PDB file of C-alpha atoms and ligand atoms in Angstrom:
ATOM      1  CA  ASP A   1      -0.521  31.169  -0.952  1.00  0.00           C
ATOM      2  CA  ARG A   2      -3.468  30.647  -3.141  1.00  0.00           C
ATOM      3  CA  LEU A   3      -4.504  33.442  -5.595  1.00  0.00           C
ATOM      4  CA  LYS A   4      -8.031  33.817  -6.108  1.00  0.00           C
ATOM      5  CA  THR A   5      -8.146  36.318  -8.104  1.00  0.00           C
ATOM      6  CA  GLY A   6      -5.627  35.570 -11.382  1.00  0.00           C
ATOM      7  CA  SER A   7      -5.532  33.303 -14.186  1.00  0.00           C
ATOM      8  CA  VAL A   8      -1.600  31.916 -12.550  1.00  0.00           C
ATOM      9  CA  ILE A   9      -1.604  28.754 -11.246  1.00  0.00           C
ATOM     10  CA  PRO A  10       0.721  28.633  -8.133  1.00  0.00           C
ATOM     11  CA  VAL A  11       3.394  25.361  -8.675  1.00  0.00           C
ATOM     12  CA  THR A  12       3.952  23.515  -6.105  1.00  0.00           C
ATOM     13  CA  PRO A  13       7.097  22.549  -4.390  1.00  0.00           C
ATOM     14  CA  PRO A  14       8.834  19.761  -4.864  1.00  0.00           C
ATOM     15  CA  PRO A  15       8.499  17.596  -1.520  1.00  0.00           C
ATOM     16  CA  THR A  16      11.114  18.006   0.850  1.00  0.00           C
ATOM     17  CA  SER A  17      12.098  14.862   3.188  1.00  0.00           C
ATOM     18  CA  PRO A  18      15.917  13.988   3.883  1.00  0.00           C
ATOM     19  CA  ALA A  19      15.591  10.795   1.659  1.00  0.00           C
ATOM     20  CA  THR A  20      17.037  12.890  -1.219  1.00  0.00           C
ATOM     21  CA  ASN A  21      20.315  12.191  -1.164  1.00  0.00           C
ATOM     22  CA  HIS A  22      20.085   8.742  -0.221  1.00  0.00           C
ATOM     23  CA  ARG A  23      20.936   5.902  -3.427  1.00  0.00           C
ATOM     24  CA  LEU A  24      17.483   4.953  -3.444  1.00  0.00           C
ATOM     25  CA  TRP A  25      16.015   8.647  -4.057  1.00  0.00           C
ATOM     26  CA  PRO A  26      15.876   8.868  -8.196  1.00  0.00           C
ATOM     27  CA  GLU A  27      13.434   5.179  -7.945  1.00  0.00           C
ATOM     28  CA  ILE A  28      12.005   6.355  -4.928  1.00  0.00           C
ATOM     29  CA  GLU A  29      10.501   9.687  -6.487  1.00  0.00           C
ATOM     30  CA  ARG A  30       9.830   8.302  -9.884  1.00  0.00           C
ATOM     31  CA  MET A  31       8.087   5.055  -8.799  1.00  0.00           C
ATOM     32  CA  VAL A  32       5.749   7.520  -5.867  1.00  0.00           C
ATOM     33  CA  GLU A  33       5.320   9.194  -8.983  1.00  0.00           C
ATOM     34  CA  ALA A  34       3.899   6.410 -11.229  1.00  0.00           C
ATOM     35  CA  GLN A  35       2.256   4.176  -8.587  1.00  0.00           C
ATOM     36  CA  VAL A  36      -0.125   7.680  -7.148  1.00  0.00           C
ATOM     37  CA  MET A  37      -0.782   8.275 -10.719  1.00  0.00           C
ATOM     38  CA  MET A  38      -2.277   4.923 -11.881  1.00  0.00           C
ATOM     39  CA  ALA A  39      -3.384   4.336  -8.521  1.00  0.00           C
ATOM     40  CA  LYS A  40      -5.640   6.926  -8.972  1.00  0.00           C
ATOM     41  CA  MET A  41      -6.831   5.651 -12.582  1.00  0.00           C
ATOM     42  CA  GLY A  42     -10.512   3.853 -12.526  1.00  0.00           C
ATOM     43  CA  ILE A  43     -10.417   0.773 -14.292  1.00  0.00           C
ATOM     44  CA  GLY A  44     -11.689   1.305 -17.068  1.00  0.00           C
ATOM     45  CA  GLU A  45      -9.308   4.280 -17.236  1.00  0.00           C
ATOM     46  CA  CYS A  46      -5.957   1.687 -16.830  1.00  0.00           C
ATOM     47  CA  GLY A  47      -6.905  -0.979 -19.373  1.00  0.00           C
ATOM     48  CA  SER A  48      -8.767  -4.230 -20.421  1.00  0.00           C
ATOM     49  CA  GLY A  49      -9.265  -7.036 -18.925  1.00  0.00           C
ATOM     50  CA  TRP A  50     -10.071  -6.636 -15.474  1.00  0.00           C
ATOM     51  CA  GLN A  51     -12.576  -8.846 -14.245  1.00  0.00           C
ATOM     52  CA  LEU A  52     -13.707  -8.830 -10.709  1.00  0.00           C
ATOM     53  CA  PHE A  53     -12.642 -11.323  -8.359  1.00  0.00           C
ATOM     54  CA  ALA A  54     -13.874 -11.077  -4.663  1.00  0.00           C
ATOM     55  CA  GLU A  55     -16.469  -8.455  -4.067  1.00  0.00           C
ATOM     56  CA  ASP A  56     -17.841  -7.471   0.203  1.00  0.00           C
ATOM     57  CA  GLY A  57     -20.147  -4.364   0.559  1.00  0.00           C
ATOM     58  CA  GLU A  58     -17.985  -1.668  -0.950  1.00  0.00           C
ATOM     59  CA  MET A  59     -15.084  -3.353  -1.607  1.00  0.00           C
ATOM     60  CA  LYS A  60     -14.426  -4.319  -4.356  1.00  0.00           C
ATOM     61  CA  MET A  61     -11.400  -6.072  -6.121  1.00  0.00           C
ATOM     62  CA  TYR A  62      -9.822  -7.071 -10.217  1.00  0.00           C
ATOM     63  CA  ARG A  63      -6.876  -8.676 -11.409  1.00  0.00           C
ATOM     64  CA  ARG A  64      -5.763  -9.085 -15.039  1.00  0.00           C
ATOM     65  CA  GLU A  65      -4.266 -12.521 -15.355  1.00  0.00           C
ATOM     66  CA  GLU A  66      -0.608 -12.140 -17.519  1.00  0.00           C
ATOM     67  CA  GLU A  67       2.318 -14.054 -17.105  1.00  0.00           C
ATOM     68  CA  VAL A  68       6.285 -13.485 -17.138  1.00  0.00           C
ATOM     69  CA  ASP A  69       8.293 -16.449 -18.626  1.00  0.00           C
ATOM     70  CA  GLY A  70       5.563 -18.209 -17.271  1.00  0.00           C
ATOM     71  CA  MET A  71       4.455 -17.464 -13.630  1.00  0.00           C
ATOM     72  CA  VAL A  72       1.740 -15.857 -12.436  1.00  0.00           C
ATOM     73  CA  VAL A  73       2.395 -11.934 -12.543  1.00  0.00           C
ATOM     74  CA  ASP A  74      -1.671 -10.592 -12.064  1.00  0.00           C
ATOM     75  CA  PRO A  75      -1.959  -7.304 -11.803  1.00  0.00           C
ATOM     76  CA  LEU A  76      -4.138  -6.497  -9.224  1.00  0.00           C
ATOM     77  CA  LYS A  77      -6.596  -2.940  -8.285  1.00  0.00           C
ATOM     78  CA  ALA A  78      -8.143  -3.036  -4.732  1.00  0.00           C
ATOM     79  CA  VAL A  79     -10.744   0.541  -3.930  1.00  0.00           C
ATOM     80  CA  HIS A  80     -12.449  -0.090  -0.124  1.00  0.00           C
ATOM     81  CA  VAL A  81     -14.534   2.464   1.909  1.00  0.00           C
ATOM     82  CA  VAL A  82     -14.136   2.540   5.270  1.00  0.00           C
ATOM     83  CA  LYS A  83     -16.053   5.074   7.537  1.00  0.00           C
ATOM     84  CA  GLY A  84     -15.208   6.768  10.906  1.00  0.00           C
ATOM     85  CA  ILE A  85     -10.822   6.759   9.526  1.00  0.00           C
ATOM     86  CA  THR A  86      -8.620   8.801   7.812  1.00  0.00           C
ATOM     87  CA  GLY A  87      -5.980   8.121   5.069  1.00  0.00           C
ATOM     88  CA  HIS A  88      -3.422   9.596   6.675  1.00  0.00           C
ATOM     89  CA  GLU A  89      -4.710   7.040   9.992  1.00  0.00           C
ATOM     90  CA  VAL A  90      -4.822   3.871   6.769  1.00  0.00           C
ATOM     91  CA  CYS A  91      -1.062   4.732   5.696  1.00  0.00           C
ATOM     92  CA  HIS A  92       0.086   5.579   9.167  1.00  0.00           C
ATOM     93  CA  HIS A  93      -0.637   2.068  10.546  1.00  0.00           C
ATOM     94  CA  PHE A  94       0.813   0.274   7.191  1.00  0.00           C
ATOM     95  CA  PHE A  95       4.105   1.936   6.777  1.00  0.00           C
ATOM     96  CA  SER A  96       4.987   1.528  10.706  1.00  0.00           C
ATOM     97  CA  PRO A  97       6.325  -2.304  11.739  1.00  0.00           C
ATOM     98  CA  GLN A  98       5.322  -1.602  14.499  1.00  0.00           C
ATOM     99  CA  TYR A  99       1.473  -2.611  13.961  1.00  0.00           C
ATOM    100  CA  ARG A 100       2.855  -5.231  11.382  1.00  0.00           C
ATOM    101  CA  TYR A 101       2.955  -8.500  13.078  1.00  0.00           C
ATOM    102  CA  ASP A 102      -1.331  -7.154  13.400  1.00  0.00           C
ATOM    103  CA  TRP A 103      -2.334  -7.484  10.845  1.00  0.00           C
ATOM    104  CA  GLU A 104      -0.618  -9.227   8.167  1.00  0.00           C
ATOM    105  CA  THR A 105      -1.358 -12.910   8.486  1.00  0.00           C
ATOM    106  CA  THR A 106       1.200 -14.173   5.834  1.00  0.00           C
ATOM    107  CA  LEU A 107       3.966 -12.540   6.973  1.00  0.00           C
ATOM    108  CA  GLU A 108       6.508 -14.634   9.698  1.00  0.00           C
ATOM    109  CA  HIS A 109       9.447 -13.103  10.200  1.00  0.00           C
ATOM    110  CA  MET A 110      10.450  -8.607   9.501  1.00  0.00           C
ATOM    111  CA  THR A 111      12.404  -7.451  10.056  1.00  0.00           C
ATOM    112  CA  VAL A 112      14.110  -3.291   9.113  1.00  0.00           C
ATOM    113  CA  LEU A 113      17.080  -3.165   7.777  1.00  0.00           C
ATOM    114  CA  GLU A 114      17.267   0.667   6.724  1.00  0.00           C
ATOM    115  CA  THR A 115      16.108   3.729   7.917  1.00  0.00           C
ATOM    116  CA  ILE A 116      16.497   5.732   5.173  1.00  0.00           C
ATOM    117  CA  SER A 117      14.395   8.534   7.232  1.00  0.00           C
ATOM    118  CA  ASP A 118      11.018   8.749   9.181  1.00  0.00           C
ATOM    119  CA  ASP A 119       9.490   8.274   5.902  1.00  0.00           C
ATOM    120  CA  THR A 120      11.252   6.032   4.101  1.00  0.00           C
ATOM    121  CA  LEU A 121      12.209   2.634   5.477  1.00  0.00           C
ATOM    122  CA  VAL A 122      13.794  -0.891   3.738  1.00  0.00           C
ATOM    123  CA  PHE A 123      12.595  -4.241   5.256  1.00  0.00           C
ATOM    124  CA  LEU A 124      13.098  -7.688   4.606  1.00  0.00           C
ATOM    125  CA  GLN A 125      10.470  -9.544   5.073  1.00  0.00           C
ATOM    126  CA  THR A 126      10.077 -13.674   5.088  1.00  0.00           C
ATOM    127  CA  HIS A 127       6.101 -14.684   4.870  1.00  0.00           C
ATOM    128  CA  LYS A 128       4.642 -18.052   5.422  1.00  0.00           C
ATOM    129  CA  ARG A 129       5.088 -21.229   2.927  1.00  0.00           C
ATOM    130  CA  ILE A 130       2.482 -22.065   1.087  1.00  0.00           C
ATOM    131  CA  TRP A 131       2.610 -25.787  -0.025  1.00  0.00           C
ATOM    132  CA  PRO A 132       4.331 -26.794  -2.363  1.00  0.00           C
ATOM    133  CA  ALA A 133       5.465 -24.047  -2.969  1.00  0.00           C
ATOM    134  CA  SER A 134       9.225 -23.104  -1.699  1.00  0.00           C
ATOM    135  CA  GLN A 135       9.413 -20.343   1.501  1.00  0.00           C
ATOM    136  CA  ARG A 136       9.282 -16.542   0.070  1.00  0.00           C
ATOM    137  CA  ASP A 137      11.118 -13.745   0.987  1.00  0.00           C
ATOM    138  CA  GLY A 138      10.932  -9.956   0.023  1.00  0.00           C
ATOM    139  CA  LEU A 139      12.740  -6.821   0.133  1.00  0.00           C
ATOM    140  CA  PHE A 140      11.679  -3.280   0.285  1.00  0.00           C
ATOM    141  CA  TRP A 141      11.644  -0.058   0.150  1.00  0.00           C
ATOM    142  CA  SER A 142       8.704   1.376   1.615  1.00  0.00           C
ATOM    143  CA  HIS A 143       7.644   5.385   1.271  1.00  0.00           C
ATOM    144  CA  ILE A 144       5.171   7.531   3.208  1.00  0.00           C
ATOM    145  CA  ARG A 145       4.144  10.430   0.905  1.00  0.00           C
ATOM    146  CA  LYS A 146       1.684  13.208   2.130  1.00  0.00           C
ATOM    147  CA  LEU A 147       0.003  14.528  -1.223  1.00  0.00           C
ATOM    148  CA  PRO A 148      -1.376  18.262  -1.678  1.00  0.00           C
ATOM    149  CA  ASN A 149      -5.323  17.681  -2.682  1.00  0.00           C
ATOM    150  CA  GLU A 150      -4.997  18.943  -6.195  1.00  0.00           C
ATOM    151  CA  LYS A 151      -9.608  18.635  -7.009  1.00  0.00           C
ATOM    152  CA  ASP A 152     -10.256  20.476  -2.934  1.00  0.00           C
ATOM    153  CA  ARG A 153      -7.633  22.673  -1.836  1.00  0.00           C
ATOM    154  CA  ASP A 154      -9.022  23.080   1.737  1.00  0.00           C
ATOM    155  CA  GLY A 155     -10.614  19.014   2.085  1.00  0.00           C
ATOM    156  CA  PRO A 156      -7.979  16.862   3.793  1.00  0.00           C
ATOM    157  CA  ASP A 157      -4.388  15.567   2.195  1.00  0.00           C
ATOM    158  CA  ILE A 158      -4.175  12.163   0.132  1.00  0.00           C
ATOM    159  CA  TRP A 159      -2.450  10.094   1.748  1.00  0.00           C
ATOM    160  CA  THR A 160      -0.423   7.511  -0.225  1.00  0.00           C
ATOM    161  CA  VAL A 161       2.226   4.565   1.159  1.00  0.00           C
ATOM    162  CA  VAL A 162       4.866   2.521  -2.041  1.00  0.00           C
ATOM    163  CA  ASN A 163       6.200  -0.281  -0.907  1.00  0.00           C
ATOM    164  CA  ASN A 164       8.810  -1.729  -4.332  1.00  0.00           C
ATOM    165  CA  SER A 165      11.581  -4.270  -4.149  1.00  0.00           C
ATOM    166  CA  THR A 166      14.578  -3.638  -3.982  1.00  0.00           C
ATOM    167  CA  ASP A 167      17.939  -5.033  -3.443  1.00  0.00           C
ATOM    168  CA  HIS A 168      20.907  -4.973  -0.215  1.00  0.00           C
ATOM    169  CA  PRO A 169      23.968  -6.172  -0.180  1.00  0.00           C
ATOM    170  CA  ASP A 170      23.772  -8.533   2.655  1.00  0.00           C
ATOM    171  CA  TYR A 171      20.842 -10.317   1.736  1.00  0.00           C
ATOM    172  CA  PRO A 172      21.331 -11.572  -1.947  1.00  0.00           C
ATOM    173  CA  PRO A 173      18.379 -12.546  -2.928  1.00  0.00           C
ATOM    174  CA  ASN A 174      18.171 -16.952  -2.826  1.00  0.00           C
ATOM    175  CA  ASN A 175      20.320 -17.969   0.042  1.00  0.00           C
ATOM    176  CA  GLY A 176      18.871 -20.079   1.703  1.00  0.00           C
ATOM    177  CA  LYS A 177      16.456 -21.393   1.807  1.00  0.00           C
ATOM    178  CA  CYS A 178      13.263 -18.305   0.886  1.00  0.00           C
ATOM    179  CA  VAL A 179      13.426 -17.575  -2.501  1.00  0.00           C
ATOM    180  CA  ARG A 180      12.825 -14.351  -3.528  1.00  0.00           C
ATOM    181  CA  VAL A 181       9.951 -12.304  -4.069  1.00  0.00           C
ATOM    182  CA  PHE A 182       9.057  -9.007  -5.917  1.00  0.00           C
ATOM    183  CA  LEU A 183       6.552  -6.698  -5.494  1.00  0.00           C
ATOM    184  CA  THR A 184       5.549  -3.234  -6.129  1.00  0.00           C
ATOM    185  CA  VAL A 185       2.531  -1.788  -3.691  1.00  0.00           C
ATOM    186  CA  CYS A 186       0.987   1.430  -3.543  1.00  0.00           C
ATOM    187  CA  LEU A 187      -2.392   2.143  -1.355  1.00  0.00           C
ATOM    188  CA  LEU A 188      -3.995   5.627  -2.316  1.00  0.00           C
ATOM    189  CA  CYS A 189      -6.123   6.953   0.036  1.00  0.00           C
ATOM    190  CA  GLN A 190      -8.755  10.041   0.466  1.00  0.00           C
ATOM    191  CA  THR A 191     -10.356  10.927   2.884  1.00  0.00           C
ATOM    192  CA  THR A 192     -13.753  12.906   3.183  1.00  0.00           C
ATOM    193  CA  VAL A 193     -15.672  15.093   5.271  1.00  0.00           C
ATOM    194  CA  ASP A 194     -18.775  15.667   5.269  1.00  0.00           C
ATOM    195  CA  PRO A 195     -19.313  18.000   7.018  1.00  0.00           C
ATOM    196  CA  PRO A 196     -20.615  17.436  10.679  1.00  0.00           C
ATOM    197  CA  LYS A 197     -24.283  19.955  11.681  1.00  0.00           C
ATOM    198  CA  GLU A 198     -23.532  23.845  12.604  1.00  0.00           C
ATOM    199  CA  GLY A 199     -22.490  23.532  15.797  1.00  0.00           C
ATOM    200  CA  MET A 200     -22.357  20.393  16.081  1.00  0.00           C
ATOM    201  CA  PRO A 201     -18.018  18.764  16.891  1.00  0.00           C
ATOM    202  CA  LEU A 202     -17.013  16.658  13.823  1.00  0.00           C
ATOM    203  CA  THR A 203     -17.308  13.452  14.344  1.00  0.00           C
ATOM    204  CA  ARG A 204     -15.550   9.663  13.431  1.00  0.00           C
ATOM    205  CA  ASP A 205     -18.546   9.319  11.867  1.00  0.00           C
ATOM    206  CA  ASN A 206     -18.393  12.405   9.792  1.00  0.00           C
ATOM    207  CA  LEU A 207     -15.099  10.495   8.023  1.00  0.00           C
ATOM    208  CA  SER A 208     -14.979   8.611   4.986  1.00  0.00           C
ATOM    209  CA  CYS A 209     -11.927   6.761   3.304  1.00  0.00           C
ATOM    210  CA  LYS A 210     -11.505   6.197  -0.516  1.00  0.00           C
ATOM    211  CA  ILE A 211      -8.924   3.548  -0.151  1.00  0.00           C
ATOM    212  CA  THR A 212      -6.775   2.087  -3.421  1.00  0.00           C
ATOM    213  CA  TYR A 213      -4.458  -1.015  -2.806  1.00  0.00           C
ATOM    214  CA  CYS A 214      -2.423  -2.249  -6.382  1.00  0.00           C
ATOM    215  CA  SER A 215       0.086  -4.659  -6.185  1.00  0.00           C
ATOM    216  CA  VAL A 216       2.388  -6.886  -8.473  1.00  0.00           C
ATOM    217  CA  VAL A 217       3.822  -9.703  -6.677  1.00  0.00           C
ATOM    218  CA  ASN A 218       6.099 -11.848  -9.051  1.00  0.00           C
ATOM    219  CA  PRO A 219       6.311 -15.358  -6.815  1.00  0.00           C
ATOM    220  CA  GLY A 220      10.047 -15.250  -8.359  1.00  0.00           C
ATOM    221  CA  GLY A 221      10.187 -18.507  -9.303  1.00  0.00           C
ATOM    222  CA  TRP A 222       8.678 -22.046  -9.600  1.00  0.00           C
ATOM    223  CA  ALA A 223       4.829 -21.763  -8.612  1.00  0.00           C
ATOM    224  CA  PRO A 224       2.443 -23.575  -9.931  1.00  0.00           C
ATOM    225  CA  ALA A 225       0.014 -20.537 -11.696  1.00  0.00           C
ATOM    226  CA  SER A 226      -3.621 -22.687  -9.955  1.00  0.00           C
ATOM    227  CA  VAL A 227      -2.079 -22.694  -6.559  1.00  0.00           C
ATOM    228  CA  LEU A 228      -0.859 -19.494  -6.418  1.00  0.00           C
ATOM    229  CA  ARG A 229      -4.231 -17.893  -7.980  1.00  0.00           C
ATOM    230  CA  ALA A 230      -6.378 -19.137  -5.084  1.00  0.00           C
ATOM    231  CA  VAL A 231      -4.249 -18.128  -2.486  1.00  0.00           C
ATOM    232  CA  TYR A 232      -4.423 -14.502  -4.127  1.00  0.00           C
ATOM    233  CA  LYS A 233      -7.894 -14.943  -4.288  1.00  0.00           C
ATOM    234  CA  ARG A 234      -7.958 -15.955  -0.161  1.00  0.00           C
ATOM    235  CA  GLU A 235      -5.481 -13.492   1.042  1.00  0.00           C
ATOM    236  CA  TYR A 236      -6.674 -10.476  -1.237  1.00  0.00           C
ATOM    237  CA  PRO A 237      -9.844  -9.749   0.827  1.00  0.00           C
ATOM    238  CA  LYS A 238      -8.400 -11.533   3.534  1.00  0.00           C
ATOM    239  CA  PHE A 239      -5.429  -8.904   3.671  1.00  0.00           C
ATOM    240  CA  LEU A 240      -8.154  -5.610   3.345  1.00  0.00           C
ATOM    241  CA  LYS A 241     -10.699  -6.195   5.249  1.00  0.00           C
ATOM    242  CA  ARG A 242      -8.873  -7.503   8.480  1.00  0.00           C
ATOM    243  CA  PHE A 243      -6.291  -4.377   7.484  1.00  0.00           C
ATOM    244  CA  THR A 244      -9.094  -2.738   7.538  1.00  0.00           C
ATOM    245  CA  ALA A 245     -11.393  -3.877  10.456  1.00  0.00           C
ATOM    246  CA  TYR A 246      -7.498  -3.271  12.339  1.00  0.00           C
ATOM    247  CA  VAL A 247      -7.595   0.476  11.596  1.00  0.00           C
ATOM    248  CA  LYS A 248     -10.957   1.346  12.738  1.00  0.00           C
ATOM    249  CA  ASN A 249     -10.217  -0.972  15.917  1.00  0.00           C
ATOM    250  CA  GLN A 250      -6.849   1.448  17.094  1.00  0.00           C
ATOM    251  CA  THR A 251      -8.248   4.842  16.258  1.00  0.00           C
ATOM    252  CA  GLN A 252     -12.190   3.975  17.917  1.00  0.00           C
ATOM    253  CA  SER A 253     -11.217   6.127  20.869  1.00  0.00           C
ATOM    254  CA  LYS A 254      -8.663   8.422  19.647  1.00  0.00           C
ATOM    255  CA  PRO A 255      -8.318  11.597  18.471  1.00  0.00           C
ATOM    256  CA  ILE A 256      -8.587  12.080  14.233  1.00  0.00           C
ATOM    257  CA  MET A 257      -5.106  12.016  12.504  1.00  0.00           C
ATOM    258  CA  PHE A 258      -5.966  14.453   9.443  1.00  0.00           C
TER     259      PHE A 258
HETATM  260  O1  6CM B 301       0.963  -5.570   0.828  1.00  0.00           O
HETATM  261  C1  6CM B 301       0.780  -5.870   1.139  1.00  0.00           C
HETATM  262  N1  6CM B 301       1.416  -6.745   3.299  1.00  0.00           N
HETATM  263  C2  6CM B 301       3.239  -5.121   2.648  1.00  0.00           C
HETATM  264  C3  6CM B 301       3.698  -5.536   3.913  1.00  0.00           C
HETATM  265  O2  6CM B 301       3.739  -6.734   4.503  1.00  0.00           O
HETATM  266  C4  6CM B 301       3.828  -5.577   1.258  1.00  0.00           C
HETATM  267  C5  6CM B 301       4.462  -7.324   1.623  1.00  0.00           C
HETATM  268  C6  6CM B 301       3.864  -8.166   0.661  1.00  0.00           C
HETATM  269  C7  6CM B 301       3.938  -8.584   0.708  1.00  0.00           C
HETATM  270  C8  6CM B 301       3.308  -9.643  -0.740  1.00  0.00           C
HETATM  271  C9  6CM B 301       3.790 -11.009  -1.183  1.00  0.00           C
HETATM  272  C10 6CM B 301       3.074 -12.064   0.385  1.00  0.00           C
HETATM  273  C11 6CM B 301       3.737 -13.545  -0.254  1.00  0.00           C
HETATM  274  C12 6CM B 301       3.059 -14.566  -1.086  1.00  0.00           C
HETATM  275  C13 6CM B 301       3.507 -15.732  -1.264  1.00  0.00           C
HETATM  276  C14 6CM B 301       4.039 -16.349  -2.738  1.00  0.00           C
HETATM  277  C15 6CM B 301       3.753 -17.395  -3.428  1.00  0.00           C
HETATM  278  C16 6CM B 301       3.970 -18.888  -2.574  1.00  0.00           C
HETATM  279  C17 6CM B 301       3.295 -19.411  -3.751  1.00  0.00           C
HETATM  280  C18 6CM B 301       2.054 -20.790  -3.418  1.00  0.00           C
HETATM  281  C19 6CM B 301       2.586 -21.643  -4.231  1.00  0.00           C
HETATM  282  O3  6CM B 301       3.464  -4.979   0.562  1.00  0.00           O
HETATM  283  C20 6CM B 301      -0.882  -6.815   1.719  1.00  0.00           C
HETATM  284  C21 6CM B 301      -0.039  -8.144   1.011  1.00  0.00           C
HETATM  285  C22 6CM B 301      -1.196  -9.573   1.125  1.00  0.00           C
HETATM  286  C23 6CM B 301      -0.784 -10.515   0.241  1.00  0.00           C
HETATM  287  C24 6CM B 301      -2.335 -12.038   0.303  1.00  0.00           C
END
């Protein structure tokens, strides 16, 4: 379907997914587009006020200090480059419920409330209580998607997972001991292949994955700003390092999943 000669640019058809009839679909479609666009922007391009708050090797984490009604909602943007894994593998492990307890250290309990389709789930999670605040839970849809690689049409696809808070009639917020958090998260992963020498096989040594992780979490109720910022400063680098190490470990002796 590639036009090599003319000046006509082929139009990418909209992604097809069996979830397209679901009530949440228009929101999912809108959010994925907006989040991916934001994630693709470099730190310099997405407004001012970003401060580097954690750095470790290739991993860099930035935040912007923001408050809404006195509650800390600091947007976070992290970039990392990890060798030996693909973007599809990273997104697959982030999205799939069967791995979640292995890498998500803040988790107390997780349930899949709804399977909208293979690529779209609704999760209810309770997180460990952090003193002196109340325990938190989160209810969100999660969608995994393959995106065309516009810059390198023959290169590997780009993959993304977007998580966004939603509601569910059976699980109203702030109904029990938990305060409901509101979150918008986007993980965007781009694989780079360093081609092997002529006649040599392609191995994991030829792969590298650029990971962008963006999140905005509203704690939903009282939480002391200084404690919250200290928790984020400790937990986000821990999460990204632990999660990517987990994906490397899970995939190292498996066939490459592009
Ligand atoms: O994105 C991450 N994980 C996903 C899968 O679990 C998902 C979940 C995000 C939940 C983020 C909220 C955590 C709860 C924070 C507690 C609230 C503060 C309590 C008050 C403290 C004084 O998108 C990785 C998330 C990594 C979080 C560090």
